[in-house]
Short mmCIF file of C-alpha atoms in Angstrom, two decimals:
data_model
loop_
_atom_site.label_atom_id
_atom_site.label_comp_id
_atom_site.label_asym_id
_atom_site.label_seq_id
_atom_site.Cartn_x
_atom_site.Cartn_y
_atom_site.Cartn_z
CA MET A 38 91.01 37.45 112.93
CA ASN A 39 90.66 39.64 109.78
CA THR A 40 90.66 43.44 110.71
CA PRO A 41 87.44 45.24 108.71
CA LYS A 42 88.37 46.87 105.72
CA SER A 43 86.89 50.24 107.19
CA LEU A 44 88.94 49.94 110.41
CA ARG A 45 92.18 49.01 108.05
CA GLY A 46 91.60 52.41 106.73
CA PHE A 47 91.25 54.45 109.52
CA LEU A 48 94.50 52.82 111.52
CA ARG A 49 96.19 53.41 108.28
CA GLU A 50 95.20 57.28 107.78
CA PRO A 51 93.32 58.43 110.86
CA LEU A 52 93.71 62.18 109.94
CA TYR A 53 90.74 62.61 108.26
CA PRO A 54 87.96 60.64 110.25
CA VAL A 55 89.23 62.46 113.40
CA PHE A 56 89.79 65.77 112.10
CA LEU A 57 85.83 65.19 111.19
CA ALA A 58 85.43 64.55 115.10
CA ALA A 59 87.27 67.14 116.37
CA ALA A 60 84.81 69.51 113.95
CA PHE A 61 81.97 67.63 115.70
CA GLY A 62 82.62 68.19 118.87
CA ILE A 63 83.91 71.50 119.60
CA THR A 64 80.66 72.43 119.16
CA PHE A 65 79.29 71.20 122.40
CA SER A 66 82.16 70.18 124.19
CA ILE A 67 85.39 72.17 124.80
CA ALA A 68 87.14 69.46 126.29
CA LEU A 69 86.26 66.90 123.33
CA GLY A 70 86.52 69.40 120.23
CA GLN A 71 89.88 70.41 122.23
CA GLY A 72 91.21 66.85 122.61
CA LEU A 73 89.93 65.40 119.20
CA LEU A 74 91.79 67.98 117.83
CA ALA A 75 94.97 67.90 119.69
CA LEU A 76 95.05 63.91 118.54
CA ALA A 77 93.86 65.26 114.98
CA GLY A 78 97.57 67.96 115.20
CA ILE A 79 99.42 64.24 116.26
CA CYS A 80 98.20 62.20 113.22
CA TRP A 81 98.98 65.50 111.23
CA VAL A 82 102.25 65.51 111.73
CA VAL A 83 103.06 61.51 111.52
CA ALA A 84 101.34 61.57 108.56
CA LEU A 85 103.73 64.48 107.26
CA ALA A 86 106.25 62.53 108.34
CA ARG A 87 105.33 59.49 106.56
CA ARG A 88 104.48 61.69 103.30
CA GLN A 89 100.56 61.08 103.36
CA GLU A 90 99.93 64.26 103.83
CA ARG A 91 101.71 67.36 102.10
CA PHE A 92 102.63 70.55 104.51
CA VAL A 93 100.02 73.42 103.25
CA PHE A 94 101.55 76.88 104.75
CA PRO A 95 98.52 79.46 103.24
CA ALA A 96 99.60 83.03 102.90
CA VAL A 97 97.52 84.15 105.92
CA GLY A 98 99.35 81.84 108.08
CA TRP A 99 101.96 84.38 107.84
CA ILE A 100 99.91 87.24 109.55
CA ILE A 101 98.70 84.58 112.27
CA VAL A 102 102.03 83.98 113.08
CA ILE A 103 103.05 87.87 113.42
CA TYR A 104 99.75 88.43 115.85
CA VAL A 105 100.25 85.27 117.82
CA ALA A 106 104.22 86.25 118.07
CA LEU A 107 102.88 90.07 119.57
CA ALA A 108 100.39 88.72 121.71
CA TRP A 109 103.03 86.50 123.24
CA ALA A 110 105.62 89.43 123.27
CA SER A 111 103.21 91.50 125.03
CA VAL A 112 102.35 89.03 128.05
CA LEU A 113 106.42 89.85 128.70
CA TYR A 114 106.01 93.65 128.96
CA GLY A 115 101.96 93.67 129.84
CA LEU A 116 100.54 94.25 133.40
CA ASN A 117 99.34 90.88 134.33
CA ARG A 118 101.99 87.99 133.24
CA GLU A 119 100.60 85.51 134.95
CA GLN A 120 97.12 85.57 133.80
CA GLY A 121 98.02 87.09 130.33
CA ILE A 122 100.09 83.63 129.97
CA ASP A 123 97.05 81.51 131.02
CA ARG A 124 94.73 83.09 128.37
CA VAL A 125 97.75 83.51 125.57
CA GLU A 126 98.09 79.79 125.58
CA ARG A 127 94.76 79.47 123.94
CA LEU A 128 96.55 81.15 120.58
CA PHE A 129 98.06 77.46 120.09
CA TRP A 130 94.26 76.28 118.80
CA LEU A 131 94.96 78.53 115.72
CA GLY A 132 97.62 75.76 114.20
CA ALA A 133 93.74 73.68 112.87
CA VAL A 134 94.62 76.55 110.29
CA TRP A 135 97.33 74.03 108.99
CA ILE A 136 95.06 71.24 109.58
CA THR A 137 92.40 72.18 107.70
CA ALA A 138 94.46 73.78 104.72
CA GLY A 139 96.47 70.43 104.04
CA THR A 140 93.30 68.21 104.95
CA ILE A 141 89.86 69.72 103.73
CA ARG A 142 91.09 70.26 99.71
CA THR A 143 88.24 68.61 97.88
CA PRO A 144 84.14 69.77 97.94
CA GLY A 145 83.53 66.38 98.90
CA ARG A 146 85.81 66.75 101.99
CA MET A 147 84.87 70.23 102.44
CA LEU A 148 80.84 68.96 102.40
CA ARG A 149 81.71 66.45 105.19
CA LEU A 150 83.30 69.43 107.29
CA MET A 151 79.55 71.34 107.09
CA GLN A 152 78.13 68.04 108.06
CA ALA A 153 79.85 67.34 110.65
CA PHE A 154 79.74 71.03 111.94
CA THR A 155 75.97 71.23 111.90
CA THR A 156 75.33 67.94 113.29
CA GLY A 157 77.43 69.36 116.32
CA CYS A 158 75.53 72.07 116.67
CA ALA A 159 72.55 70.13 116.48
CA VAL A 160 73.38 68.12 119.37
CA LEU A 161 74.08 71.37 121.32
CA ALA A 162 71.04 72.75 120.55
CA VAL A 163 69.24 69.53 122.34
CA TYR A 164 71.83 70.24 124.98
CA VAL A 165 70.27 73.62 125.06
CA LEU A 166 67.13 73.16 124.88
CA VAL A 167 66.99 70.65 128.33
CA ARG A 168 69.90 72.50 130.06
CA ASN A 169 68.80 75.66 129.85
CA PRO A 170 64.88 75.83 131.17
CA ILE A 171 65.92 73.38 134.09
CA ARG A 172 68.83 75.72 135.31
CA ALA A 173 66.79 78.84 134.65
CA LEU A 174 63.74 77.14 136.73
CA ARG A 175 66.10 75.88 139.40
CA ASP A 176 67.78 79.22 139.81
CA TYR A 177 64.08 81.29 140.06
CA ARG A 178 62.62 79.05 142.81
CA GLU A 179 65.82 79.36 144.96
CA GLY A 180 65.86 83.43 144.74
CA VAL A 181 69.11 83.94 142.73
CA ILE A 182 70.16 87.63 142.28
CA GLY A 183 69.29 88.82 139.05
CA CYS A 184 66.66 85.63 138.59
CA GLU A 185 63.66 87.27 140.23
CA THR A 186 61.22 86.05 137.11
CA TYR A 187 61.80 82.70 135.05
CA LEU A 188 61.80 84.71 131.67
CA ARG A 189 65.26 86.80 133.82
CA SER A 190 66.30 83.46 134.81
CA LEU A 191 66.39 82.02 131.28
CA ILE A 192 67.96 85.06 129.97
CA ALA A 193 70.40 84.44 131.88
CA LYS A 194 71.38 80.91 131.11
CA GLY A 195 71.71 82.13 127.54
CA GLY A 196 75.77 82.01 126.56
CA MET A 197 77.71 83.87 123.93
CA THR A 198 79.40 80.81 122.43
CA ASP A 199 75.84 78.90 122.03
CA GLY A 200 74.65 81.74 120.10
CA GLN A 201 77.29 82.00 117.78
CA PHE A 202 77.45 78.08 117.32
CA LEU A 203 73.58 77.66 116.59
CA MET A 204 74.20 80.71 114.51
CA ILE A 205 76.75 79.59 111.87
CA GLY A 206 75.66 75.90 111.78
CA ILE A 207 71.90 77.03 110.94
CA VAL A 208 74.10 78.45 108.12
CA ALA A 209 76.16 75.50 107.80
CA GLY A 210 72.71 73.09 107.68
CA LEU A 211 71.22 75.33 104.91
CA GLY A 212 74.06 74.61 102.74
CA VAL A 213 74.18 70.80 103.26
CA ILE A 214 70.16 70.68 102.77
CA ALA A 215 70.97 72.64 99.73
CA ILE A 216 73.18 70.17 97.85
CA ALA A 217 71.21 67.18 99.20
CA ARG A 218 68.16 68.35 97.33
CA ARG A 219 70.35 69.11 94.30
CA ASN A 220 71.59 66.21 94.20
CA GLY A 221 68.63 63.71 95.17
CA ARG A 222 69.36 62.77 98.81
CA PRO A 223 67.08 62.99 101.47
CA VAL A 224 66.98 66.07 103.40
CA ILE A 225 64.27 65.69 105.99
CA GLY A 226 66.70 64.65 108.54
CA TRP A 227 69.04 67.45 108.11
CA TRP A 228 65.75 69.98 108.24
CA CYS A 229 65.02 68.53 111.37
CA LEU A 230 68.60 69.56 113.19
CA VAL A 231 68.57 73.20 111.75
CA ALA A 232 64.87 73.40 113.15
CA LEU A 233 66.10 72.08 116.14
CA GLU A 234 69.05 74.86 116.09
CA PHE A 235 66.81 77.56 115.40
CA LEU A 236 64.64 77.07 118.08
CA ALA A 237 67.51 76.89 120.40
CA LEU A 238 68.78 80.08 119.39
CA ILE A 239 65.75 81.56 120.15
CA VAL A 240 65.75 80.18 123.66
CA ASN A 241 69.58 80.70 124.25
CA PHE A 242 68.15 84.21 124.27
CA LYS A 243 71.44 86.25 122.56
CA ARG A 244 69.98 89.21 120.53
CA GLY A 245 73.64 89.71 118.53
CA SER A 246 73.06 85.81 117.29
CA TRP A 247 69.64 86.32 116.36
CA ALA A 248 70.19 89.83 114.38
CA CYS A 249 72.84 87.94 112.65
CA ALA A 250 71.42 84.67 112.12
CA LEU A 251 68.84 86.86 110.55
CA VAL A 252 71.40 88.70 108.20
CA LEU A 253 72.67 85.19 107.25
CA ILE A 254 69.53 83.65 106.38
CA VAL A 255 68.56 86.60 104.16
CA LEU A 256 72.02 86.47 102.45
CA PHE A 257 71.71 82.76 101.76
CA ILE A 258 68.19 83.03 99.89
CA LEU A 259 69.48 85.75 98.02
CA LEU A 260 72.52 83.91 96.84
CA GLN A 261 71.33 80.49 96.61
CA ALA A 262 67.57 80.43 95.92
CA ASN A 263 64.28 82.04 95.12
CA TRP A 264 64.04 85.16 96.11
CA ARG A 265 60.30 84.17 97.56
CA TYR A 266 61.92 82.08 100.12
CA MET A 267 62.03 85.16 101.46
CA LEU A 268 58.94 84.96 102.44
CA ILE A 269 60.30 82.60 105.07
CA PRO A 270 62.35 84.87 107.52
CA VAL A 271 59.77 87.58 107.26
CA GLY A 272 56.88 85.13 108.62
CA LEU A 273 59.80 83.25 110.89
CA ILE A 274 59.71 87.73 112.28
CA VAL A 275 56.10 88.42 112.48
CA VAL A 276 55.62 85.45 114.53
CA LEU A 277 58.10 85.69 116.53
CA ALA A 278 57.72 89.73 117.48
CA PHE A 279 54.35 89.01 118.88
CA LEU A 280 55.85 86.82 122.00
CA PRO A 281 56.44 88.45 124.61
CA PRO A 282 59.50 86.95 125.87
CA ILE A 283 60.79 88.07 122.41
CA GLN A 284 59.79 91.11 123.16
CA ASP A 285 61.19 92.24 126.52
CA ARG A 286 64.45 90.83 125.33
CA VAL A 287 64.36 92.98 122.20
CA MET A 288 63.40 96.32 124.33
CA GLN A 289 66.10 96.08 126.13
CA ILE A 290 68.65 96.40 123.70
CA LYS A 291 68.32 100.49 124.86
CA GLN A 292 69.45 99.78 127.93
CA GLU A 293 73.13 99.23 126.03
CA PHE A 294 72.90 102.31 124.93
CA ARG A 295 72.96 104.19 127.88
CA ALA A 296 76.57 105.59 129.45
CA ASP A 297 75.36 105.40 132.88
CA LYS A 298 74.82 101.47 132.86
CA GLY A 299 77.89 100.72 132.57
CA GLY A 300 77.56 98.49 129.32
CA ARG A 301 79.22 98.25 126.38
CA ILE A 302 78.84 102.12 125.45
CA THR A 303 81.02 102.93 128.85
CA MET A 304 83.28 99.83 127.27
CA TRP A 305 84.02 101.27 124.04
CA PHE A 306 83.91 105.33 124.42
CA LYS A 307 84.93 104.92 128.39
CA ILE A 308 87.47 102.21 129.26
CA ALA A 309 88.89 101.55 125.71
CA PRO A 310 90.48 105.50 125.60
CA CYS A 311 91.54 105.36 129.16
CA LEU A 312 93.42 102.64 128.52
CA ILE A 313 94.84 103.02 125.51
CA GLU A 314 96.20 106.33 126.44
CA ALA A 315 98.07 105.18 129.69
CA HIS A 316 98.84 102.08 127.82
CA PRO A 317 99.49 102.92 123.61
CA TRP A 318 101.30 98.98 123.36
CA GLY A 319 98.98 97.67 124.74
CA ILE A 320 98.63 96.40 128.56
CA GLY A 321 99.06 92.86 127.69
CA TYR A 322 97.14 90.25 125.80
CA GLY A 323 94.76 88.96 128.43
CA ALA A 324 95.85 91.55 131.02
CA LEU A 325 92.61 93.48 131.95
CA THR A 326 90.83 92.78 135.14
CA SER A 327 87.76 94.45 136.31
CA GLU A 328 89.58 96.35 138.37
CA MET A 329 91.36 97.97 136.07
CA MET A 330 87.86 98.89 133.79
CA LYS A 331 87.11 100.19 137.60
CA ASP A 332 89.85 102.28 137.73
CA CYS A 333 88.42 103.70 134.43
CA ALA A 334 84.96 103.70 134.86
CA PRO A 335 83.52 102.88 138.61
CA GLU A 336 80.36 102.48 136.86
CA VAL A 337 81.07 99.60 134.63
CA GLU A 338 78.83 96.32 134.80
CA PRO A 339 81.12 94.25 137.82
CA TYR A 340 82.87 91.36 137.29
CA ARG A 341 83.88 91.99 133.65
CA ASP A 342 87.40 91.49 132.37
CA HIS A 343 86.70 92.12 128.75
CA LEU A 344 84.95 94.77 126.31
CA HIS A 345 82.59 93.34 124.51
CA SER A 346 84.15 93.60 121.11
CA ASN A 347 87.22 92.54 119.19
CA ILE A 348 88.56 95.93 117.77
CA PRO A 349 88.52 97.54 121.42
CA GLN A 350 89.68 94.36 122.74
CA VAL A 351 92.56 93.93 120.91
CA LEU A 352 93.49 97.92 120.99
CA ILE A 353 93.52 98.29 124.99
CA SER A 354 95.35 94.36 124.59
CA VAL A 355 98.40 94.59 121.95
CA GLY A 356 97.95 98.26 121.25
CA TRP A 357 97.82 100.55 117.77
CA LEU A 358 100.48 97.77 116.42
CA GLY A 359 98.34 95.29 117.20
CA LEU A 360 94.98 96.23 116.26
CA THR A 361 96.81 97.21 112.83
CA ILE A 362 97.95 93.26 112.10
CA TYR A 363 94.46 91.91 113.48
CA LEU A 364 92.65 94.03 110.71
CA VAL A 365 94.98 93.16 108.28
CA TRP A 366 94.04 89.28 109.28
CA MET A 367 90.95 89.69 109.28
CA ALA A 368 91.02 91.41 105.91
CA TRP A 369 92.75 88.77 104.56
CA VAL A 370 90.45 86.00 105.65
CA LEU A 371 87.42 87.88 104.07
CA ALA A 372 89.33 87.85 100.75
CA ASP A 373 90.08 84.82 100.84
CA ALA A 374 86.14 83.82 101.24
CA ILE A 375 85.19 86.13 98.77
CA ALA A 376 88.04 84.75 96.12
CA ARG A 377 86.21 81.19 97.03
CA PHE A 378 82.86 82.71 96.33
CA ARG A 379 83.90 84.15 93.06
CA TRP A 380 85.89 81.25 91.66
CA SER A 381 82.93 79.11 92.79
CA ALA A 382 80.87 80.66 89.85
CA ARG A 383 82.61 78.83 87.61
CA ALA A 384 83.57 75.57 89.65
CA GLY A 385 79.95 74.12 89.72
CA PRO A 386 76.81 74.71 92.19
CA THR A 387 78.37 72.61 94.52
CA GLU A 388 80.97 74.37 95.19
CA ARG A 389 79.14 77.44 94.87
CA THR A 390 77.07 76.50 97.68
CA LEU A 391 80.14 75.59 100.11
CA ALA A 392 81.81 78.61 98.77
CA THR A 393 78.81 80.81 100.32
CA ILE A 394 78.11 79.06 103.67
CA ALA A 395 82.08 79.59 104.43
CA LEU A 396 81.69 83.12 103.33
CA LEU A 397 78.48 83.18 105.50
CA MET A 398 80.25 81.47 108.61
CA LEU A 399 82.32 84.33 109.04
CA LEU A 400 80.68 87.23 107.59
CA GLY A 401 78.50 86.27 110.58
CA LEU A 402 81.65 85.75 113.38
CA PHE A 403 83.25 89.01 112.12
CA ILE A 404 79.86 90.71 112.79
CA ASN A 405 79.24 88.83 116.32
CA GLY A 406 82.20 90.11 116.64
CA MET A 407 81.55 93.53 116.80
CA ILE A 408 79.85 93.23 119.71
CA GLU A 409 80.95 90.53 121.44
CA TYR A 410 84.50 89.23 122.16
CA ASN A 411 84.40 86.15 120.31
CA ILE A 412 88.53 85.33 119.28
CA GLY A 413 88.69 85.21 123.29
CA ASP A 414 86.50 82.17 123.57
CA SER A 415 88.90 79.13 122.75
CA GLU A 416 85.94 77.03 121.08
CA VAL A 417 84.67 80.10 118.75
CA LEU A 418 88.84 80.60 117.96
CA ILE A 419 88.50 76.39 116.90
CA ALA A 420 85.68 78.02 114.72
CA TYR A 421 87.40 80.59 113.45
CA ALA A 422 90.36 78.48 112.57
CA LEU A 423 88.38 75.91 110.33
CA LEU A 424 86.74 78.37 108.39
CA MET A 425 90.23 80.56 107.58
CA GLY A 426 92.22 77.11 106.84
CA LEU A 427 90.13 76.34 103.73
CA PRO A 428 91.49 76.88 100.18
CA ARG A 429 91.16 80.13 98.04
CA ARG A 430 90.06 76.94 95.38
CA LEU A 431 89.42 73.43 95.91
CA ASP A 432 90.36 70.54 94.15
CA ALA A 433 88.43 68.32 91.79
CA GLY A 434 86.79 65.83 94.62
CA ALA A 435 86.08 62.14 93.69
CA PRO A 436 82.85 60.29 95.50
CA ALA A 437 85.43 58.05 98.18
CA ASP A 438 85.65 61.79 99.28
CA GLY A 439 82.09 62.31 100.54
CA MET A 440 80.40 63.89 97.52
CA PRO A 441 76.94 63.59 97.07
#
C-alpha cells in the first residue's frame, strides 16, 4: 500500500507541522499545547541529531539561561522550597525559544505561525463566548458569593490568560489579513475569526486587555494602513462606551487606586517594599503565599499569591539582581523586535507586516505585564517564547514554506 506523499513528508520531517500545531493548541488548551510542544521538542532533538535542522542559539538565550539558573537557585534558599520547585518548573517551556529560532527562519514559516496562532485564538474565542455566559448564569442562579447580579457573575468568569491571548490574536489576525489582501487572497474567513476574537475580548471583561488591544490596533493602523482607518477603532469605542456593562466595568477602575481596598496599589507600594526590605535577595521563585502578603498588609485581597505585575513580582522573588537580569532580558527582546522591524523596511511588504505584528504582540504582552503577572502563567510564557525566538532577519522564503 502506497503512503500518501504528504504523510511521507510529515513522517520524514515532522518538526515544523508539530510546532505549528503546538502554537495553535496553546491558545485554548494548556494540556494540548504543552503536549504538542513537548513532542516538537523531541522532534527537534531528533532533527538535530539527523542534521535535518541546524542548532541556533539566539543571543537572548544567554540571558534566559542566567535568569532561569538564578530562579532555580532562589528556590533552594527561598522561604517556600516545595511550592517554589512546583512553580519554577514552568520555566522549562522557555526552551521554545530555541525551537522557534531554528524552525521559523523564513517569511513563509513566520506567516504560517501567525495563521496557526490566530486560528487557535478564534477557537478560544468560541470557547469564551459559550462557556463564560453559561457559567455566569449558573453561578448567578445559585447565589454564589460575588455573583449577586448576572453582570458581576459574567465579569468574574473573565480570565487574564484568555484576555491576553485574544488581544494578541487580534493583532496577528490583522497582519494575516493585510498580507492576504496584498497578495489577492480571500480575507473574509480571517475577518470572521478576528471578529470572533474581538467579541470574546469584550465578553471576557478584562480591562487591561481592552486597553492594550486598543493601543495595538491603533499602532497597527498607523504603521500598516491609511490613517483614515482610525475611524474604525474610534467608532467602536463610541459604540461600546454607550453600553452599560462596559461603563460599569470601566468605572470600577478607580477601586484599584484605593490603598484601603487591598488591590494593586496595596500590593505594589506596601507589600512589595515590605518583602524586599526583609529579603533583598528575594524570597524565592514562586514562594509567595497569601499569608506572607497578609503579614505585610492585612487588608490585601484574600487568596492572592502574586502581586499582579511582573516587575514587583520578579523583584520580591529573585531580588534586585534578578530584577536587573529580567529588565535586561526584556530590553534585549524589545531591541530584537525593533531591529527586525527596521530591517523589514528594506526586505519587502510581507516582511514589514510580519515584523510589525511580532513587535506589537510583544508590546501587548509587555504592557499587560505591568498590571498582571503574566510571565508566571505557563501559556503566556510560551507565547513570549514563540515571539522571543524569532530571528532579527528572516531568510528568503519559498512558496513551499507557506508564502501566499
